[in-house]
Coordinates of C-alpha atoms in Angstrom, one line a residue:
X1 CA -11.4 -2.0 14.5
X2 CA -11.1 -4.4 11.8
X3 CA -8.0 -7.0 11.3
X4 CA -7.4 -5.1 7.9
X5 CA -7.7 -1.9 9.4
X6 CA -5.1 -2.5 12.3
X7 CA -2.8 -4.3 9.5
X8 CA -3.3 -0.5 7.5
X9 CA -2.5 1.5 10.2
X10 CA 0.4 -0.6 11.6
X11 CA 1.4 -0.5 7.8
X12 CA 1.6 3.6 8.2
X13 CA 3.5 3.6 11.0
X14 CA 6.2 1.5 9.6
X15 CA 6.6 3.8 6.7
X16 CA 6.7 6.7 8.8
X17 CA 9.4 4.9 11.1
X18 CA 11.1 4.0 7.8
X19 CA 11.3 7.7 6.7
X20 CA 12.7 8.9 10.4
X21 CA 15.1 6.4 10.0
X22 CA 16.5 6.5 6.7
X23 CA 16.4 10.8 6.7
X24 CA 18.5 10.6 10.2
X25 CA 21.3 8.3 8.5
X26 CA 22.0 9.6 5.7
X27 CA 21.8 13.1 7.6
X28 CA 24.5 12.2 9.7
X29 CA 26.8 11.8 7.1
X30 CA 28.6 8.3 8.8
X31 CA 25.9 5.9 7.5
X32 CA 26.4 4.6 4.0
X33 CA 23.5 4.3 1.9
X34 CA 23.3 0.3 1.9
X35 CA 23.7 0.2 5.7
X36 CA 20.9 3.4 5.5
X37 CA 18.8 1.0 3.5
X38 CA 19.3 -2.0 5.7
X39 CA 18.5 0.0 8.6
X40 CA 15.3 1.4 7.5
X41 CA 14.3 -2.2 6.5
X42 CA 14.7 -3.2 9.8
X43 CA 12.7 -0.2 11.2
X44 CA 9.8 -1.2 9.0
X45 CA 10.1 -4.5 9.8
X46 CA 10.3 -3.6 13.8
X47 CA 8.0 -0.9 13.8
X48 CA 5.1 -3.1 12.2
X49 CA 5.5 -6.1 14.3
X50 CA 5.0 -3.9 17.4
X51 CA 2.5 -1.6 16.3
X52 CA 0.2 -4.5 15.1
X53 CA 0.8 -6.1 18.5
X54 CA 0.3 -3.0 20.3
X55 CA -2.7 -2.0 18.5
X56 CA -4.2 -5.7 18.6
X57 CA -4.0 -5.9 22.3
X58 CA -5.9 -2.6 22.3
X59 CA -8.3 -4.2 20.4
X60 CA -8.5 -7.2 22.7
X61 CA -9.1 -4.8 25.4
X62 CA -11.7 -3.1 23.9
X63 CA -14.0 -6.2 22.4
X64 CA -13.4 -7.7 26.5
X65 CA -14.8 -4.5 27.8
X66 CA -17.4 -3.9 25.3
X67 CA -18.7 -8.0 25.4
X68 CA -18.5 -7.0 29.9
X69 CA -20.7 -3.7 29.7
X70 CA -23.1 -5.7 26.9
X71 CA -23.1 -8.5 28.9
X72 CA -24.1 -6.2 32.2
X73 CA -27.0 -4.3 30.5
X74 CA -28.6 -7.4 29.5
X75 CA -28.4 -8.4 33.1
X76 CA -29.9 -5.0 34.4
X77 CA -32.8 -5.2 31.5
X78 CA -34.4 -8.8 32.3
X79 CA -35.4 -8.3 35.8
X80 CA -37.8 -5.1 34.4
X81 CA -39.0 -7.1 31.5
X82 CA -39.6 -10.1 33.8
X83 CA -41.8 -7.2 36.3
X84 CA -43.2 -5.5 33.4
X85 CA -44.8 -9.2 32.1
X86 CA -45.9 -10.0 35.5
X87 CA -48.2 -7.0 36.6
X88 CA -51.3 -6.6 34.3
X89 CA -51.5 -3.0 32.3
X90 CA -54.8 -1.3 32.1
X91 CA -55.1 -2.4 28.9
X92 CA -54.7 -6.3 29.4
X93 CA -57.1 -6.3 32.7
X94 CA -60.7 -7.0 31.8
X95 CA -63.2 -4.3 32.5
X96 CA -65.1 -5.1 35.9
X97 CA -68.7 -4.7 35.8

């Protein structure tokens, strides 16, 4: 994932916490509408913050496993390139009279 893509979707999920939040207080009937507001501005800002970390240790995880495994196959491929350049094919022996 890109930064900007994780920034979106952490962006969705803070207006989707903010819509929870603000529909169950004034639901309730106790909350005022100002303290309904300044609740659902804290939810966005709350929601965000841990979403983006969340989803940006994800993709920590993900570029560390995907640099190991990239890291592994070029390990596994050079020994059969390195055998492959050593014995002669058919085509690269000269013909034996």
């Amino acid at each position: 994932m890109t930064n900007s893509s994780i920034m979106f979707t952490a962006f969705i999920i803070s207006l989707v916490s903010v819509v929870i939040v603000f529909v169950a207080g004034i639901m309730s009937g106790v909350v005022r509408l100002g303290t309904a507001m300044m609740r659902a501005l804290m939810a966005f800002f709350m929601t965000g913050a841990a979403s983006y970390f969340l989803l940006m240790l994800f993709d920590w995880f993900y570029e560390r496993q995907h640099k190991k495994f990239a890291e592994q196959v070029k390990v596994e491929s050079q020994p059969a390139e390195d055998n492959a350049a050593a014995t002669p094919t058919p085509a690269n022996t000269p013909p034996q009279a």
